[in-house]
mmCIF file of C-alpha atoms and ligand atoms in Angstrom:
data_model
loop_
_atom_site.group_PDB
_atom_site.id
_atom_site.type_symbol
_atom_site.label_atom_id
_atom_site.label_comp_id
_atom_site.label_asym_id
_atom_site.label_seq_id
_atom_site.Cartn_x
_atom_site.Cartn_y
_atom_site.Cartn_z
ATOM 1 C CA UNK A 3 -79.971 -15.457 -2.801
ATOM 2 C CA UNK A 4 -77.449 -12.969 -4.245
ATOM 3 C CA UNK A 5 -77.297 -10.991 -1.019
ATOM 4 C CA UNK A 6 -76.740 -14.115 1.093
ATOM 5 C CA UNK A 7 -74.046 -15.365 -1.214
ATOM 6 C CA UNK A 8 -72.315 -12.001 -1.249
ATOM 7 C CA UNK A 9 -72.378 -11.849 2.546
ATOM 8 C CA UNK A 10 -70.865 -15.334 2.653
ATOM 9 C CA UNK A 11 -68.120 -14.273 0.237
ATOM 10 C CA UNK A 12 -67.370 -11.181 2.292
ATOM 11 C CA UNK A 13 -67.066 -13.036 5.571
ATOM 12 C CA UNK A 14 -64.939 -15.740 3.904
ATOM 13 C CA UNK A 15 -62.683 -13.006 2.589
ATOM 14 C CA UNK A 16 -62.340 -11.157 5.909
ATOM 15 C CA UNK A 17 -61.776 -14.308 7.955
ATOM 16 C CA UNK A 18 -59.235 -15.837 5.601
ATOM 17 C CA UNK A 19 -57.198 -12.639 5.290
ATOM 18 C CA UNK A 20 -57.157 -12.285 9.060
ATOM 19 C CA UNK A 21 -56.058 -15.904 9.513
ATOM 20 C CA UNK A 22 -53.283 -15.503 6.919
ATOM 21 C CA UNK A 23 -51.947 -12.372 8.585
ATOM 22 C CA UNK A 24 -52.130 -14.066 11.982
ATOM 23 C CA UNK A 25 -50.190 -17.194 10.952
ATOM 24 C CA UNK A 26 -46.802 -17.036 12.661
ATOM 25 C CA UNK A 27 -45.099 -20.046 11.141
ATOM 26 C CA UNK A 28 -45.068 -21.915 7.872
ATOM 27 C CA UNK A 29 -46.935 -24.808 9.547
ATOM 28 C CA UNK A 30 -49.667 -22.514 10.858
ATOM 29 C CA UNK A 31 -49.993 -20.941 7.437
ATOM 30 C CA UNK A 32 -50.339 -24.346 5.835
ATOM 31 C CA UNK A 33 -53.242 -25.099 8.186
ATOM 32 C CA UNK A 34 -54.874 -21.832 7.132
ATOM 33 C CA UNK A 35 -54.395 -22.753 3.485
ATOM 34 C CA UNK A 36 -56.056 -26.120 3.972
ATOM 35 C CA UNK A 37 -58.972 -24.531 5.824
ATOM 36 C CA UNK A 38 -59.681 -21.758 3.355
ATOM 37 C CA UNK A 39 -58.335 -22.908 0.006
ATOM 38 C CA UNK A 40 -58.079 -26.698 0.389
ATOM 39 C CA UNK A 41 -59.311 -28.622 -2.619
ATOM 40 C CA UNK A 42 -61.198 -31.307 -0.655
ATOM 41 C CA UNK A 43 -62.980 -29.834 2.364
ATOM 42 C CA UNK A 44 -61.856 -26.224 2.311
ATOM 43 C CA UNK A 45 -64.353 -23.432 2.827
ATOM 44 C CA UNK A 46 -63.926 -22.454 -0.772
ATOM 45 C CA UNK A 47 -65.981 -25.560 -1.535
ATOM 46 C CA UNK A 48 -68.966 -24.138 0.361
ATOM 47 C CA UNK A 49 -68.768 -20.957 -1.675
ATOM 48 C CA UNK A 50 -68.628 -22.944 -4.856
ATOM 49 C CA UNK A 51 -71.805 -24.781 -3.909
ATOM 50 C CA UNK A 52 -73.533 -21.416 -3.310
ATOM 51 C CA UNK A 53 -72.566 -20.521 -6.851
ATOM 52 C CA UNK A 54 -74.103 -23.783 -7.982
ATOM 53 C CA UNK A 55 -77.411 -22.813 -6.432
ATOM 54 C CA UNK A 56 -77.538 -19.385 -8.083
ATOM 55 C CA UNK A 57 -79.895 -18.728 -10.984
ATOM 56 C CA UNK A 58 -78.415 -18.456 -14.483
ATOM 57 C CA UNK A 59 -78.866 -14.617 -14.323
ATOM 58 C CA UNK A 60 -77.118 -14.301 -10.975
ATOM 59 C CA UNK A 61 -74.245 -16.620 -11.853
ATOM 60 C CA UNK A 62 -72.030 -14.307 -13.961
ATOM 61 C CA UNK A 63 -72.065 -11.567 -11.299
ATOM 62 C CA UNK A 64 -71.481 -13.958 -8.413
ATOM 63 C CA UNK A 65 -68.864 -15.859 -10.414
ATOM 64 C CA UNK A 66 -66.889 -12.672 -10.904
ATOM 65 C CA UNK A 67 -66.967 -11.825 -7.195
ATOM 66 C CA UNK A 68 -66.020 -15.395 -6.337
ATOM 67 C CA UNK A 69 -62.977 -15.270 -8.635
ATOM 68 C CA UNK A 70 -61.846 -11.924 -7.276
ATOM 69 C CA UNK A 71 -62.110 -13.065 -3.678
ATOM 70 C CA UNK A 72 -60.280 -16.306 -4.395
ATOM 71 C CA UNK A 73 -57.389 -14.656 -6.187
ATOM 72 C CA UNK A 74 -57.031 -12.016 -3.451
ATOM 73 C CA UNK A 75 -56.828 -14.722 -0.786
ATOM 74 C CA UNK A 76 -54.381 -16.746 -2.872
ATOM 75 C CA UNK A 77 -52.015 -13.836 -3.354
ATOM 76 C CA UNK A 78 -52.203 -12.872 0.333
ATOM 77 C CA UNK A 79 -51.249 -16.457 1.146
ATOM 78 C CA UNK A 80 -48.302 -16.455 -1.255
ATOM 79 C CA UNK A 81 -47.025 -13.161 0.095
ATOM 80 C CA UNK A 82 -47.204 -14.454 3.647
ATOM 81 C CA UNK A 83 -45.480 -17.690 2.609
ATOM 82 C CA UNK A 84 -42.460 -15.827 1.316
ATOM 83 C CA UNK A 85 -42.377 -13.563 4.385
ATOM 84 C CA UNK A 86 -42.286 -16.556 6.695
ATOM 85 C CA UNK A 87 -39.883 -18.617 4.583
ATOM 86 C CA UNK A 88 -36.864 -16.300 4.536
ATOM 87 C CA UNK A 89 -36.271 -15.122 8.084
ATOM 88 C CA UNK A 90 -36.636 -18.490 9.754
ATOM 89 C CA UNK A 91 -33.376 -19.724 8.259
ATOM 90 C CA UNK A 92 -31.529 -16.485 8.948
ATOM 91 C CA UNK A 93 -32.763 -16.298 12.530
ATOM 92 C CA UNK A 94 -31.650 -19.837 13.149
ATOM 93 C CA UNK A 95 -28.189 -19.169 11.682
ATOM 94 C CA UNK A 96 -27.431 -15.832 13.337
ATOM 95 C CA UNK A 97 -28.910 -14.748 16.633
ATOM 96 C CA UNK A 98 -27.657 -11.193 16.780
ATOM 97 C CA UNK A 99 -28.703 -10.837 20.403
ATOM 98 C CA UNK A 100 -26.262 -13.497 21.643
ATOM 99 C CA UNK A 101 -23.182 -12.222 23.454
ATOM 100 C CA UNK A 102 -19.724 -13.217 22.183
ATOM 101 C CA UNK A 103 -17.793 -12.804 18.944
ATOM 102 C CA UNK A 104 -19.628 -12.141 15.690
ATOM 103 C CA UNK A 105 -20.330 -15.292 13.715
ATOM 104 C CA UNK A 106 -18.145 -15.726 10.649
ATOM 105 C CA UNK A 107 -20.316 -15.231 7.605
ATOM 106 C CA UNK A 108 -18.463 -15.308 4.294
ATOM 107 C CA UNK A 109 -14.738 -15.239 3.669
ATOM 108 C CA UNK A 110 -12.074 -12.857 2.568
ATOM 109 C CA UNK A 111 -10.983 -13.236 -1.046
ATOM 110 C CA UNK A 112 -7.459 -14.740 -1.309
ATOM 111 C CA UNK A 113 -6.181 -11.468 -2.814
ATOM 112 C CA UNK A 114 -7.653 -9.503 0.092
ATOM 113 C CA UNK A 115 -6.092 -11.951 2.555
ATOM 114 C CA UNK A 116 -2.740 -11.541 0.874
ATOM 115 C CA UNK A 117 -3.026 -7.759 0.955
ATOM 116 C CA UNK A 118 -3.967 -7.852 4.641
ATOM 117 C CA UNK A 119 -0.949 -10.079 5.352
ATOM 118 C CA UNK A 120 1.294 -7.703 3.403
ATOM 119 C CA UNK A 121 0.060 -4.745 5.406
ATOM 120 C CA UNK A 122 0.765 -6.614 8.659
ATOM 121 C CA UNK A 123 4.308 -7.467 7.616
ATOM 122 C CA UNK A 124 5.301 -4.033 6.360
ATOM 123 C CA UNK A 125 3.438 -2.436 9.256
ATOM 124 C CA UNK A 126 5.914 -4.165 11.576
ATOM 125 C CA UNK A 127 8.719 -2.540 9.553
ATOM 126 C CA UNK A 128 7.246 0.903 10.119
ATOM 127 C CA UNK A 129 5.457 1.444 6.809
ATOM 128 C CA UNK A 130 2.108 3.172 6.740
ATOM 129 C CA UNK A 131 -0.550 2.570 4.091
ATOM 130 C CA UNK A 132 -1.360 5.234 1.487
ATOM 131 C CA UNK A 133 -4.019 5.149 -1.205
ATOM 132 C CA UNK A 134 -4.544 6.787 -4.573
ATOM 133 C CA UNK A 135 -7.180 6.851 -7.306
ATOM 134 C CA UNK A 136 -7.484 4.129 -9.937
ATOM 135 C CA UNK A 137 -8.403 6.661 -12.614
ATOM 136 C CA UNK A 138 -5.276 8.679 -13.170
ATOM 137 C CA UNK A 139 -4.090 11.662 -15.107
ATOM 138 C CA UNK A 140 -1.130 11.928 -17.431
ATOM 139 C CA UNK A 141 0.878 13.838 -14.856
ATOM 140 C CA UNK A 142 0.810 11.207 -12.090
ATOM 141 C CA UNK A 143 0.952 8.126 -14.294
ATOM 142 C CA UNK A 144 3.725 9.402 -16.571
ATOM 143 C CA UNK A 145 5.131 12.949 -16.415
ATOM 144 C CA UNK A 146 6.055 13.075 -12.737
ATOM 145 C CA UNK A 147 7.446 9.542 -13.000
ATOM 146 C CA UNK A 148 9.995 10.779 -15.520
ATOM 147 C CA UNK A 149 8.243 9.084 -18.437
ATOM 148 C CA UNK A 150 8.734 11.450 -21.402
ATOM 149 C CA UNK A 151 5.958 12.287 -23.913
ATOM 150 C CA UNK A 152 7.370 9.822 -26.435
ATOM 151 C CA UNK A 153 7.892 6.590 -24.567
ATOM 152 C CA UNK A 154 6.695 3.045 -25.240
ATOM 153 C CA UNK A 155 5.031 2.882 -21.785
ATOM 154 C CA UNK A 156 2.495 5.458 -23.060
ATOM 155 C CA UNK A 157 1.473 3.361 -26.038
ATOM 156 C CA UNK A 158 -2.321 3.079 -26.420
ATOM 157 C CA UNK A 159 -1.809 -0.663 -26.759
ATOM 158 C CA UNK A 160 -0.256 -0.752 -23.274
ATOM 159 C CA UNK A 161 -2.862 1.342 -21.455
ATOM 160 C CA UNK A 162 -6.584 1.741 -20.971
ATOM 161 C CA UNK A 163 -7.072 5.371 -21.989
ATOM 162 C CA UNK A 164 -10.354 7.140 -21.344
ATOM 163 C CA UNK A 165 -11.911 10.017 -23.213
ATOM 164 C CA UNK A 166 -10.204 12.970 -21.537
ATOM 165 C CA UNK A 167 -12.880 15.535 -22.094
ATOM 166 C CA UNK A 168 -15.744 13.506 -20.679
ATOM 167 C CA UNK A 169 -14.194 12.460 -17.381
ATOM 168 C CA UNK A 170 -13.831 15.423 -15.091
ATOM 169 C CA UNK A 171 -12.188 14.960 -11.701
ATOM 170 C CA UNK A 172 -12.753 16.780 -8.474
ATOM 171 C CA UNK A 173 -9.118 17.893 -8.223
ATOM 172 C CA UNK A 174 -9.312 19.697 -11.552
ATOM 173 C CA UNK A 175 -7.158 17.309 -13.596
ATOM 174 C CA UNK A 176 -8.810 15.317 -16.332
ATOM 175 C CA UNK A 177 -8.502 11.549 -15.884
ATOM 176 C CA UNK A 178 -6.943 9.995 -18.932
ATOM 177 C CA UNK A 179 -6.397 6.351 -18.040
ATOM 178 C CA UNK A 180 -6.930 3.508 -15.638
ATOM 179 C CA UNK A 181 -3.624 3.556 -13.780
ATOM 180 C CA UNK A 182 -1.123 1.088 -15.218
ATOM 181 C CA UNK A 183 0.941 0.916 -12.016
ATOM 182 C CA UNK A 184 0.701 1.907 -8.357
ATOM 183 C CA UNK A 185 3.822 4.105 -8.700
ATOM 184 C CA UNK A 186 1.338 6.952 -9.221
ATOM 185 C CA UNK A 187 0.740 6.911 -5.471
ATOM 186 C CA UNK A 188 4.436 7.651 -4.769
ATOM 187 C CA UNK A 189 3.968 10.953 -6.539
ATOM 188 C CA UNK A 190 0.675 11.746 -4.821
ATOM 189 C CA UNK A 191 2.178 11.095 -1.390
ATOM 190 C CA UNK A 192 5.370 13.072 -2.024
ATOM 191 C CA UNK A 193 3.356 16.024 -3.344
ATOM 192 C CA UNK A 194 1.497 16.145 -0.034
ATOM 193 C CA UNK A 195 4.178 15.160 2.495
ATOM 194 C CA UNK A 196 7.698 16.327 3.307
ATOM 195 C CA UNK A 197 10.418 13.668 3.814
ATOM 196 C CA UNK A 198 11.186 11.360 5.620
ATOM 197 C CA UNK A 199 8.650 8.900 4.214
ATOM 198 C CA UNK A 200 7.961 5.212 4.546
ATOM 199 C CA UNK A 201 4.761 4.142 2.807
ATOM 200 C CA UNK A 202 3.194 1.297 0.899
ATOM 201 C CA UNK A 203 0.184 1.454 -1.355
ATOM 202 C CA UNK A 204 -1.795 -1.598 -2.391
ATOM 203 C CA UNK A 205 -4.350 -1.677 -5.133
ATOM 204 C CA UNK A 206 -5.517 -2.444 -8.620
ATOM 205 C CA UNK A 207 -3.729 -1.684 -11.872
ATOM 206 C CA UNK A 208 -4.939 -2.128 -15.418
ATOM 207 C CA UNK A 209 -3.134 -3.073 -18.625
ATOM 208 C CA UNK A 210 -4.624 -4.471 -21.819
ATOM 209 C CA UNK A 211 -2.549 -7.658 -21.654
ATOM 210 C CA UNK A 212 -3.766 -10.804 -23.340
ATOM 211 C CA UNK A 213 -5.390 -12.851 -20.606
ATOM 212 C CA UNK A 214 -3.842 -16.242 -19.895
ATOM 213 C CA UNK A 215 -2.860 -18.354 -16.887
ATOM 214 C CA UNK A 216 -0.329 -15.782 -15.657
ATOM 215 C CA UNK A 217 -1.610 -12.469 -17.072
ATOM 216 C CA UNK A 218 -4.759 -10.477 -16.559
ATOM 217 C CA UNK A 219 -5.910 -7.057 -17.668
ATOM 218 C CA UNK A 220 -6.484 -6.175 -14.030
ATOM 219 C CA UNK A 221 -4.051 -7.082 -11.274
ATOM 220 C CA UNK A 222 -2.856 -5.823 -7.902
ATOM 221 C CA UNK A 223 0.449 -4.323 -6.871
ATOM 222 C CA UNK A 224 2.031 -3.279 -3.628
ATOM 223 C CA UNK A 225 4.094 -0.178 -4.121
ATOM 224 C CA UNK A 226 6.683 0.757 -1.493
ATOM 225 C CA UNK A 227 8.525 4.038 -1.044
ATOM 226 C CA UNK A 228 11.152 5.037 1.500
ATOM 227 C CA UNK A 229 12.757 8.490 1.428
ATOM 228 C CA UNK A 230 15.236 9.877 3.939
ATOM 229 C CA UNK A 231 18.801 11.071 4.214
ATOM 230 C CA UNK A 232 21.330 8.325 3.527
ATOM 231 C CA UNK A 233 18.994 5.588 2.176
ATOM 232 C CA UNK A 234 20.874 3.084 -0.004
ATOM 233 C CA UNK A 235 20.307 0.038 -2.179
ATOM 234 C CA UNK A 236 21.300 -2.102 0.825
ATOM 235 C CA UNK A 237 18.209 -0.847 2.685
ATOM 236 C CA UNK A 238 16.059 -1.840 -0.294
ATOM 237 C CA UNK A 239 17.469 -5.336 -0.381
ATOM 238 C CA UNK A 240 17.121 -5.749 3.387
ATOM 239 C CA UNK A 241 13.467 -4.688 3.372
ATOM 240 C CA UNK A 242 12.582 -7.005 0.477
ATOM 241 C CA UNK A 243 14.468 -9.929 1.994
ATOM 242 C CA UNK A 244 12.679 -9.466 5.334
ATOM 243 C CA UNK A 245 9.392 -9.123 3.543
ATOM 244 C CA UNK A 246 9.793 -12.280 1.433
ATOM 245 C CA UNK A 247 10.966 -14.270 4.456
ATOM 246 C CA UNK A 248 8.029 -13.149 6.563
ATOM 247 C CA UNK A 249 5.542 -14.104 3.873
ATOM 248 C CA UNK A 250 7.062 -17.251 2.388
ATOM 249 C CA UNK A 251 9.317 -18.663 5.102
ATOM 250 C CA UNK A 252 12.959 -18.578 6.263
ATOM 251 C CA UNK A 253 14.411 -20.503 3.368
ATOM 252 C CA UNK A 254 13.868 -17.858 0.671
ATOM 253 C CA UNK A 255 16.610 -15.973 -1.089
ATOM 254 C CA UNK A 256 16.179 -12.622 -2.846
ATOM 255 C CA UNK A 257 18.183 -11.564 -5.888
ATOM 256 C CA UNK A 258 18.382 -8.390 -7.943
ATOM 257 C CA UNK A 259 18.885 -8.292 -11.718
ATOM 258 C CA UNK A 260 19.754 -5.032 -13.494
ATOM 259 C CA UNK A 261 16.750 -3.491 -15.221
ATOM 260 C CA UNK A 262 15.309 -0.173 -16.291
ATOM 261 C CA UNK A 263 12.444 1.979 -15.082
ATOM 262 C CA UNK A 264 12.252 5.682 -15.957
ATOM 263 C CA UNK A 265 11.591 6.643 -12.319
ATOM 264 C CA UNK A 266 14.398 4.687 -10.639
ATOM 265 C CA UNK A 267 18.156 4.741 -11.196
ATOM 266 C CA UNK A 268 19.632 2.214 -10.807
ATOM 267 C CA UNK A 269 16.695 -0.151 -11.415
ATOM 268 C CA UNK A 270 16.374 -3.851 -10.704
ATOM 269 C CA UNK A 271 14.041 -6.778 -11.179
ATOM 270 C CA UNK A 272 13.515 -8.627 -7.926
ATOM 271 C CA UNK A 273 13.417 -12.423 -7.879
ATOM 272 C CA UNK A 274 12.907 -14.825 -5.027
ATOM 273 C CA UNK A 275 14.251 -18.369 -4.778
ATOM 274 C CA UNK A 276 11.395 -20.451 -3.436
ATOM 275 C CA UNK A 277 11.214 -24.219 -3.536
ATOM 276 C CA UNK A 278 14.198 -24.373 -5.912
ATOM 277 C CA UNK A 279 12.776 -21.961 -8.480
ATOM 278 C CA UNK A 280 13.580 -18.314 -9.157
ATOM 279 C CA UNK A 281 10.341 -16.365 -9.411
ATOM 280 C CA UNK A 282 9.985 -12.774 -10.518
ATOM 281 C CA UNK A 283 8.322 -10.592 -7.898
ATOM 282 C CA UNK A 284 8.432 -7.123 -9.423
ATOM 283 C CA UNK A 285 10.552 -4.072 -10.053
ATOM 284 C CA UNK A 286 12.475 -1.772 -7.756
ATOM 285 C CA UNK A 287 15.268 0.762 -7.605
ATOM 286 C CA UNK A 288 16.614 4.001 -6.182
ATOM 287 C CA UNK A 289 14.262 6.921 -6.811
ATOM 288 C CA UNK A 290 15.493 8.957 -9.783
ATOM 289 C CA UNK A 291 16.567 12.517 -8.799
ATOM 290 C CA UNK A 292 14.285 13.850 -11.573
ATOM 291 C CA UNK A 293 11.273 12.422 -9.706
ATOM 292 C CA UNK A 294 12.362 14.208 -6.517
ATOM 293 C CA UNK A 295 12.696 17.390 -8.583
ATOM 294 C CA UNK A 296 9.083 17.012 -9.832
ATOM 295 C CA UNK A 297 7.650 16.893 -6.316
ATOM 296 C CA UNK A 298 9.908 19.573 -4.850
ATOM 297 C CA UNK A 299 12.222 17.328 -2.813
ATOM 298 C CA UNK A 300 15.923 18.232 -2.711
ATOM 299 C CA UNK A 301 17.823 15.391 -4.452
ATOM 300 C CA UNK A 302 21.056 16.704 -2.920
ATOM 301 C CA UNK A 303 19.716 16.056 0.555
ATOM 302 C CA UNK A 304 17.480 12.942 0.366
ATOM 303 C CA UNK A 305 17.688 9.594 -1.356
ATOM 304 C CA UNK A 306 15.113 6.836 -1.481
ATOM 305 C CA UNK A 307 14.065 3.515 -2.881
ATOM 306 C CA UNK A 308 10.843 2.259 -4.392
ATOM 307 C CA UNK A 309 9.478 -1.140 -5.270
ATOM 308 C CA UNK A 310 6.389 -2.511 -6.987
ATOM 309 C CA UNK A 311 5.449 -6.126 -6.273
ATOM 310 C CA UNK A 312 2.809 -8.199 -8.013
ATOM 311 C CA UNK A 313 0.307 -9.341 -5.394
ATOM 312 C CA UNK A 314 -1.276 -12.100 -7.503
ATOM 313 C CA UNK A 315 2.091 -13.739 -7.970
ATOM 314 C CA UNK A 316 2.791 -13.938 -4.215
ATOM 315 C CA UNK A 317 -0.722 -15.163 -3.583
ATOM 316 C CA UNK A 318 -0.397 -17.863 -6.251
ATOM 317 C CA UNK A 319 2.879 -19.071 -4.764
ATOM 318 C CA UNK A 320 1.578 -19.122 -1.247
ATOM 319 C CA UNK A 321 -1.685 -20.947 -2.025
ATOM 320 C CA UNK A 322 -0.415 -22.986 -4.984
ATOM 321 C CA UNK A 323 -2.843 -21.439 -7.435
ATOM 322 C CA UNK A 324 -1.830 -22.140 -11.015
ATOM 323 C CA UNK A 325 -4.167 -19.876 -12.980
ATOM 324 C CA UNK A 326 -4.575 -16.144 -12.317
ATOM 325 C CA UNK A 327 -8.021 -16.152 -13.967
ATOM 326 C CA UNK A 328 -9.462 -18.075 -11.017
ATOM 327 C CA UNK A 329 -9.167 -14.954 -8.841
ATOM 328 C CA UNK A 330 -11.720 -13.001 -10.814
ATOM 329 C CA UNK A 331 -14.256 -15.606 -11.837
ATOM 330 C CA UNK A 332 -16.162 -15.525 -8.535
ATOM 331 C CA UNK A 333 -16.555 -19.287 -8.504
ATOM 332 C CA UNK A 334 -17.497 -20.189 -4.942
ATOM 333 C CA UNK A 335 -15.972 -23.650 -5.345
ATOM 334 C CA UNK A 336 -12.629 -21.892 -5.713
ATOM 335 C CA UNK A 337 -13.222 -19.137 -3.170
ATOM 336 C CA UNK A 338 -14.383 -21.361 -0.325
ATOM 337 C CA UNK A 339 -11.000 -23.096 -0.289
ATOM 338 C CA UNK A 340 -9.328 -20.094 1.346
HETATM 339 N N1 LIG B 419 5.840 0.322 -11.458
HETATM 340 C C1 LIG B 419 6.739 -0.717 -11.925
HETATM 341 C C2 LIG B 419 5.913 -1.753 -12.717
HETATM 342 O O1 LIG B 419 4.714 -1.725 -12.664
HETATM 343 C C3 LIG B 419 7.433 -1.417 -10.781
HETATM 344 C C4 LIG B 419 8.326 -0.520 -9.997
HETATM 345 C C5 LIG B 419 7.866 0.154 -8.879
HETATM 346 C C6 LIG B 419 9.653 -0.341 -10.386
HETATM 347 C C7 LIG B 419 8.735 0.983 -8.158
HETATM 348 C C8 LIG B 419 10.501 0.469 -9.682
HETATM 349 C C9 LIG B 419 10.029 1.113 -8.578
HETATM 350 O O2 LIG B 419 6.440 -2.564 -13.415
#
């Protein structure tokens, strides 16, 4: 009796595992499930009746084998179910063998879209795109930008400082903070490149601001820098006016208000008149001769302008977004609108 029953278990096991592996669709697998594990007429029933016929001594041994076989078949079935379930949807949605353009899966984040648009616009004005690290050292975030050792911009309450000793950087400098502005990239580019220059740099900046509808502790800026002989404030205003018009439409007006930044002289705040409201776009100015001195440019020969524009602000105007926090919440209901 025991030998017969064990042979029956073994062939049940081999046949069911083979049928599970051979099922090529969820429907086929369901048929296999009904045949081998079905509660009413499944072959498991036959095995159970063999158990019923066993003597009381044989039953514990056979019962154990029965349970092992059943749970092995059940887990093989579950594994196969999940294998078959996933790809069918994906295969139906994207047939990678079809000729033609790639299907659009996912979307660009509104900030990424805005940055791509910015690059297009300034690209047409001859700017190339430069990048710099988000973890910066004291030299590039402050010293070379003419920000003296005692200056409110260095306040620990205004910056995300990191433990200097523990963060080593490949270029030998110790990172001290998450950059608070993209102006750091001006310095990095000028250190590496002789004038003339016409670059923008787009990326993240970090400041421990209190988060509300218009402020975040992480935001994006587009920094611009033009250096050549004979560059004036008029060139700055022309570039920003063209830029704002290209992004927001013909009816915008750009205005400068006097301001102060340690690395530009004179310095201005840039506003744009859009739909009857003046909105602040960022800071700008003529590069301070001290900054040229730091990077080995001759301030007697070249002049230049720089600007730093808040990307979130442009993006919010363009898409009528009223709360900056929406950008970084990853709520698909928000993101799928763009
Ligand atoms: N870096 C300045 C800021 O973050 C903006 C700026 C950039 C000002 C370039 C002048 C020149 O506020």
